[in-house]
Each structure stands twice: as structure tokens, then as C-alpha cells.
CSV table of C-alpha atoms in Angstrom, one decimal:
chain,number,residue,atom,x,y,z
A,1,UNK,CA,91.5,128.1,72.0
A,2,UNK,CA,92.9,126.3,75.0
A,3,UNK,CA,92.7,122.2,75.1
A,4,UNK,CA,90.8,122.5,78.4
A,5,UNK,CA,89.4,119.2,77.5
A,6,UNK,CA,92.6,117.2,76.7
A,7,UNK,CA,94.2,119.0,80.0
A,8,UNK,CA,91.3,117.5,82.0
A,9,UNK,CA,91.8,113.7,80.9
A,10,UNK,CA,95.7,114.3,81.7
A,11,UNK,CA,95.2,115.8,85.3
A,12,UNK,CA,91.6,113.6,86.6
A,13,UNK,CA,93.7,111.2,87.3
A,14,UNK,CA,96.8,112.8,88.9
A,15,UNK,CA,94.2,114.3,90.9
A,16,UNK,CA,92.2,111.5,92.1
A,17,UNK,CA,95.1,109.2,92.9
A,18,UNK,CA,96.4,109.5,96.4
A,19,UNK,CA,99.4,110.6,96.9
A,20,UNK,CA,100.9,113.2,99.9
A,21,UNK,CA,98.8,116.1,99.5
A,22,UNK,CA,95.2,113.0,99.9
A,23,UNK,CA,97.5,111.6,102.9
A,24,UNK,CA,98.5,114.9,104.6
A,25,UNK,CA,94.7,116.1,104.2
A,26,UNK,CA,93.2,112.9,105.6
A,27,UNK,CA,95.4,112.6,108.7
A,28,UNK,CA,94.9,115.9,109.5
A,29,UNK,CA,91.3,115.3,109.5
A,30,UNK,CA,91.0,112.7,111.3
A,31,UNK,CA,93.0,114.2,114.1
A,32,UNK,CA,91.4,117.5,113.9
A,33,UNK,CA,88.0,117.4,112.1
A,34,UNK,CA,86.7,118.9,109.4
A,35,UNK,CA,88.1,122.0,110.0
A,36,UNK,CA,91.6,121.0,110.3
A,37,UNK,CA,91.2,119.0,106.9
A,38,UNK,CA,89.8,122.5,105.3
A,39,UNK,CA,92.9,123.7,106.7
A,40,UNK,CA,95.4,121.8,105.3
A,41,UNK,CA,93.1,121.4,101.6
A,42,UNK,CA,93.2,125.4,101.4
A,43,UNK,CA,97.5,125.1,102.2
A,44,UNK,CA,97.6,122.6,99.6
A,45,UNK,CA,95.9,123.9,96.9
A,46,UNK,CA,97.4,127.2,97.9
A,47,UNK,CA,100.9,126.1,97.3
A,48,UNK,CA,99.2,124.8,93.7
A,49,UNK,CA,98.6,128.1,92.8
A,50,UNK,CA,102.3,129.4,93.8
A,51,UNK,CA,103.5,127.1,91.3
A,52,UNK,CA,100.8,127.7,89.1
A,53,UNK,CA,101.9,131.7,89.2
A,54,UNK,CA,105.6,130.5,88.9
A,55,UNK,CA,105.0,129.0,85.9
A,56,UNK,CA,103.0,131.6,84.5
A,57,UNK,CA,105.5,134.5,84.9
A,58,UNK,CA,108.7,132.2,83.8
A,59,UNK,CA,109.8,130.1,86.5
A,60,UNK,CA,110.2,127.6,84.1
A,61,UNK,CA,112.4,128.8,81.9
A,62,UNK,CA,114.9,129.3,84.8
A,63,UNK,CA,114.6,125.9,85.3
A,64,UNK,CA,115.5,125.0,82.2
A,65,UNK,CA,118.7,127.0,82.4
A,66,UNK,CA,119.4,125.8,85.8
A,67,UNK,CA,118.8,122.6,86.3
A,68,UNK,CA,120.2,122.4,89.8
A,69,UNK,CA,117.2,124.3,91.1
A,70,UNK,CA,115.5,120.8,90.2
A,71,UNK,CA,117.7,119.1,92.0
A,72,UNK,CA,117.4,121.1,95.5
A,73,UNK,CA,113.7,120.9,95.1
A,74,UNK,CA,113.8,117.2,94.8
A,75,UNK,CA,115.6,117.1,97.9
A,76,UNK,CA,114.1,119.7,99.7
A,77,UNK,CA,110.5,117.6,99.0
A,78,UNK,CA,111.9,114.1,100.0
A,79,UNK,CA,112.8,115.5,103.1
A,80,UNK,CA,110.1,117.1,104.3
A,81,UNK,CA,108.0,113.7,103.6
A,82,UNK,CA,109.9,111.8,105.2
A,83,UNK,CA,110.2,114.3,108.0
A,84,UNK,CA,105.8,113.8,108.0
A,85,UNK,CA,106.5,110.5,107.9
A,86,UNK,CA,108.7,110.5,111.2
A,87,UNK,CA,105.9,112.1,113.1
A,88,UNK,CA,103.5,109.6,111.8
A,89,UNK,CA,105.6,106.8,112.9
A,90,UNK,CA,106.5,108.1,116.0
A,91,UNK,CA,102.6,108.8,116.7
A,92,UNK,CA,102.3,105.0,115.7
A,93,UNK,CA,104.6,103.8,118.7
A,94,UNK,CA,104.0,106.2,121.3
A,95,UNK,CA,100.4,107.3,121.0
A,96,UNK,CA,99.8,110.6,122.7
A,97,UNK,CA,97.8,110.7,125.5
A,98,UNK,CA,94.1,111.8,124.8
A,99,UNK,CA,91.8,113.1,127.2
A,100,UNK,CA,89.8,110.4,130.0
A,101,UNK,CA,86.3,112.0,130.4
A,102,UNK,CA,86.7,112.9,126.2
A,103,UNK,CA,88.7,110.4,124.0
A,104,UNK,CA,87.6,110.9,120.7
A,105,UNK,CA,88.0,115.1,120.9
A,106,UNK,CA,89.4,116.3,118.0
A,107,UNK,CA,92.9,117.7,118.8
A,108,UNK,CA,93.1,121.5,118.0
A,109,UNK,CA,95.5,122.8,115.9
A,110,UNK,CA,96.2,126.2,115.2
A,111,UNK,CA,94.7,127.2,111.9
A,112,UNK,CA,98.2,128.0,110.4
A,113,UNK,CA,99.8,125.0,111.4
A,114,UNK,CA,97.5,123.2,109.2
A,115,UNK,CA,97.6,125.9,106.2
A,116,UNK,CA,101.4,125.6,106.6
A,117,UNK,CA,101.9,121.6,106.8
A,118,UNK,CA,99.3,121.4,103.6
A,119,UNK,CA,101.0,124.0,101.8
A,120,UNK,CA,104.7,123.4,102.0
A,121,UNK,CA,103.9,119.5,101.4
A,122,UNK,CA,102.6,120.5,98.3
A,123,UNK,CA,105.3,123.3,97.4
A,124,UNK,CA,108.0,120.5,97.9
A,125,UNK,CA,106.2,117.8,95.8
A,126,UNK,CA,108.4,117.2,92.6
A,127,UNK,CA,105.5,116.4,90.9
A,128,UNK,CA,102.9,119.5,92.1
A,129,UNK,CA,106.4,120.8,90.1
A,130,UNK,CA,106.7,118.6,86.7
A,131,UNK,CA,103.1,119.2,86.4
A,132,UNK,CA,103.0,123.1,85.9
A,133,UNK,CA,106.4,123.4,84.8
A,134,UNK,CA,106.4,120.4,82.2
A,135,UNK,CA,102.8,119.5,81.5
A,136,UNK,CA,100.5,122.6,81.8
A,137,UNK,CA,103.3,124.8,79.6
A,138,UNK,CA,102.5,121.9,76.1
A,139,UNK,CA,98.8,122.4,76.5
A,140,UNK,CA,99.5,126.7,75.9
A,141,UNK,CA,98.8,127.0,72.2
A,142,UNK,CA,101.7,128.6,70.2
A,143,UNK,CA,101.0,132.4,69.8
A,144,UNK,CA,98.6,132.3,73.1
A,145,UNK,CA,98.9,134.9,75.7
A,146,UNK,CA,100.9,132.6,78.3
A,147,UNK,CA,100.5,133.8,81.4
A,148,UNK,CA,96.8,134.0,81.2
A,149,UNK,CA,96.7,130.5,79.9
A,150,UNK,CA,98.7,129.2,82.4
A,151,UNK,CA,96.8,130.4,85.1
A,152,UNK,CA,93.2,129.5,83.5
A,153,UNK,CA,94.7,125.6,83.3
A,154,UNK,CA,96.1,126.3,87.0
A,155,UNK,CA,92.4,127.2,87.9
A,156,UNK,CA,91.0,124.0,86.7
A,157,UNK,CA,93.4,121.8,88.4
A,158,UNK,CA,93.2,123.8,91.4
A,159,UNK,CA,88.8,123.3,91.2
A,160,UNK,CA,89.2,119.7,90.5
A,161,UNK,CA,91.8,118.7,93.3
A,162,UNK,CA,90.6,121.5,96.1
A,163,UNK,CA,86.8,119.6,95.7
A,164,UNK,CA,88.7,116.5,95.9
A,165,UNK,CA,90.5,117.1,99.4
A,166,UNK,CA,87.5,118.3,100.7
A,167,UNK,CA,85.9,115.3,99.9
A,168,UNK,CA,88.6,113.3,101.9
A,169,UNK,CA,88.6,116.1,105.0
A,170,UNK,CA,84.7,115.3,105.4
A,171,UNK,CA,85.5,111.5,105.3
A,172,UNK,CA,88.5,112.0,107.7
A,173,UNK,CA,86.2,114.1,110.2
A,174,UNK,CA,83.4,110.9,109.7
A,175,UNK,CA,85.6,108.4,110.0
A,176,UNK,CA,87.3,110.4,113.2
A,177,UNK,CA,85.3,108.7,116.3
A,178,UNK,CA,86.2,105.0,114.7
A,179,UNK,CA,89.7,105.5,114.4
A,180,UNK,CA,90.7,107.6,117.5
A,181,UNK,CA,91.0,104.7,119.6
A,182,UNK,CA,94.0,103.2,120.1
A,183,UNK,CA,94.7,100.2,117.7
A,184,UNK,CA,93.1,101.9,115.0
A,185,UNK,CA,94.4,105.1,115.3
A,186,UNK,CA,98.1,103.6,115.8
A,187,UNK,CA,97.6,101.2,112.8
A,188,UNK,CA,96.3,104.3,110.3
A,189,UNK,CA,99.4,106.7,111.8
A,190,UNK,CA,101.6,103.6,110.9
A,191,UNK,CA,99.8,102.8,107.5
A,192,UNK,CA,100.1,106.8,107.2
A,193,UNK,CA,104.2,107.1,107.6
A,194,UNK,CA,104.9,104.1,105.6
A,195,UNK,CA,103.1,105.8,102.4
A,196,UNK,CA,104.5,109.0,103.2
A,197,UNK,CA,108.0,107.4,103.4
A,198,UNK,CA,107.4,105.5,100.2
A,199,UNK,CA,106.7,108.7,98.4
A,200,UNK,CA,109.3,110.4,99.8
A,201,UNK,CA,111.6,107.5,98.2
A,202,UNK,CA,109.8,108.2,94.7
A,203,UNK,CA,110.2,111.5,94.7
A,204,UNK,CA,113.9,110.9,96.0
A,205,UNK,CA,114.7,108.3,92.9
A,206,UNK,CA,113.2,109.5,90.2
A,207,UNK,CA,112.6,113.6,88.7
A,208,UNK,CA,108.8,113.7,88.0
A,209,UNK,CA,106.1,112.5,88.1
């Protein structure tokens, strides 16, 4: 029997502390509504389930052969933070401009761009990675069917943090009209970049979690 349980108390709190995915889901939100944080949630969670089907069908074990592949990943996952964080930053200092007769319209994005943004900032995350590569893989039972453990633990994470970006894409789309004028929308894209660019330095110095 799997330690659903015990994998629950290890991953609440993973889940419920913000980190790229909560800040990628909430900006998105607040610039696009409700529907552009459902968006970016479903990319998210979607690149969860990639690396939830990796792990399942023996990604890890390559990974433990070839350790580079960690390595480019870490990389590749700094990067693209820090390449979110540049657009946040740069949104900070030079506001674009927003509409006379409607300022607080939420700026349409094509659906795919959010899917996209949400699920490649999860797909580079180091520690979307450590988690279904390292932790999911010690709560399988010796002598259990793998795969299909693997991906019954991948559904409970993936239940717990898709209801839990939701949550922050109905805030964002709440909380929209306040902060779309111009100080407070340039001090949340600011706030926004810095804590994307300090993750990106987290992910960049250390290998997990």
C-alpha cells in the first residue's frame, strides 16, 4: 500500500509555499484575469505531469547515469527565470501604455502563450525535478508496480497544487482593478522580477530543492 499519507505531509508544504510557478500564476492574473491565470495553472501543472510521466517510465534512472543532464536542466531553469524576471523588471520601468477610455482592461493574451509560459516555468524548475525524480521514487514500496505508483503520487500533487494556483488566479483577477494603476502595478512587476531573480539564483547555486 502506498504511503499516500506520509507523501502528503512532505509535498503540503512544497505546494503551498510560493515559489515561480505561485509568481508566474499570479502575474499573469493580474494582467490578464482569471482566465489567463487558468491558463498558465493548467501549463503548470501540465509540465508537473511530464515529469511526473518521466519519472514513471525511467527518466530517472538516466539521470542517475548521466548526471550532466542535471546539470543542463539547472541551467536551462535559471535562465528562463531570470529571462521572466527581465520582462518583469522591464515592465517595472517602462510601464506599457494601457488604454485612456479603459485602464484597468485586462490585457489579452493568447491562450497558448499563457499555457506555454506556465508550463515551461515549471518543466525548467530544478525542483518540479528533485521532487519526482528524488522524492516521489522513496515513497514506491519495494516490489510495487512503479509506474502506476508513480503516477497515482503524481496525481495527488498535481490535485493539491492545480487547486492551489487556482486559488491565487481568482485572487490575481480580484485583486486586478487595484493594482493596474500605475504605482502599484510598477511596484508588484518590480516586487515580481526581484523574486523571480532570486529564485533563479537558488536554483542556479544549489541542485534541489
Amino acid at each position: 500500500m502506498l504511503p499516500v499519507w506520509s507523501f502528503l505531509a512532505v509535498t503540503l508544504p512544497l505546494v503551498l509555499t510560493p515559489g515561480a510557478s505561485t509568481a508566474v500564476v499570479l502575474r499573469n492574473s493580474i494582467s490578464g484575469g482569471t482566465r489567463a491565470g487558468v491558463e498558465t495553472a493548467a501549463g503548470v501543472n501540465s509540465g508537473s505531469v511530464a515529469y511526473g510521466l518521466l519519472s514513471a517510465f525511467g527518466l530517472a534512472v538516466a539521470l542517475q547515469r548521466w548526471p550532466a543532464i542535471w546539470v543542463v536542466l539547472r541551467y536551462a531553469g535559471a535562465g528562463y527565470l531570470a529571462w521572466l524576471a527581465v520582462g518583469s523588471l522591464a515592465a517595472a520601468v517602462f510601464p506599457p501604455p494601457r488604454p485612456v477610455l479603459a485602464p484597468a482592461a485586462p490585457v489579452r493574451r493568447a491562450p497558448l502563450s499563457n499555457i506555454s509560459e506556465g508550463f515551461f516555468t515549471n518543466l525548467l524548475n530544478p525542483a518540479i525535478a528533485t521532487l519526482y525524480f528524488v522524492v516521489v521514487p522513496q515513497f514506491v514500496p519495494p516490489g510495487a508496480p512503479v509506474a502506476s505508483s508513480v503516477l497515482l503520487l503524481m496525481t495527488v500533487h498535481v490535485s493539491m497544487a492545480l487547486t492551489w494556483h487556482l486559488v491565487w488566479a481568482a485572487a490575481g483577477a480580484t485583486l486586478a482593478r487595484a493594482l493596474t494603476a500605475g504605482p502599484a502595478r510598477r511596484s508588484l512587476d518590480a516586487a515580481t522580477g526581484v523574486a523571480l531573480l532570486v529564485l533563479a539564483g537558488r536554483v542556479l547555486m544549489s541542485g534541489g530543492l
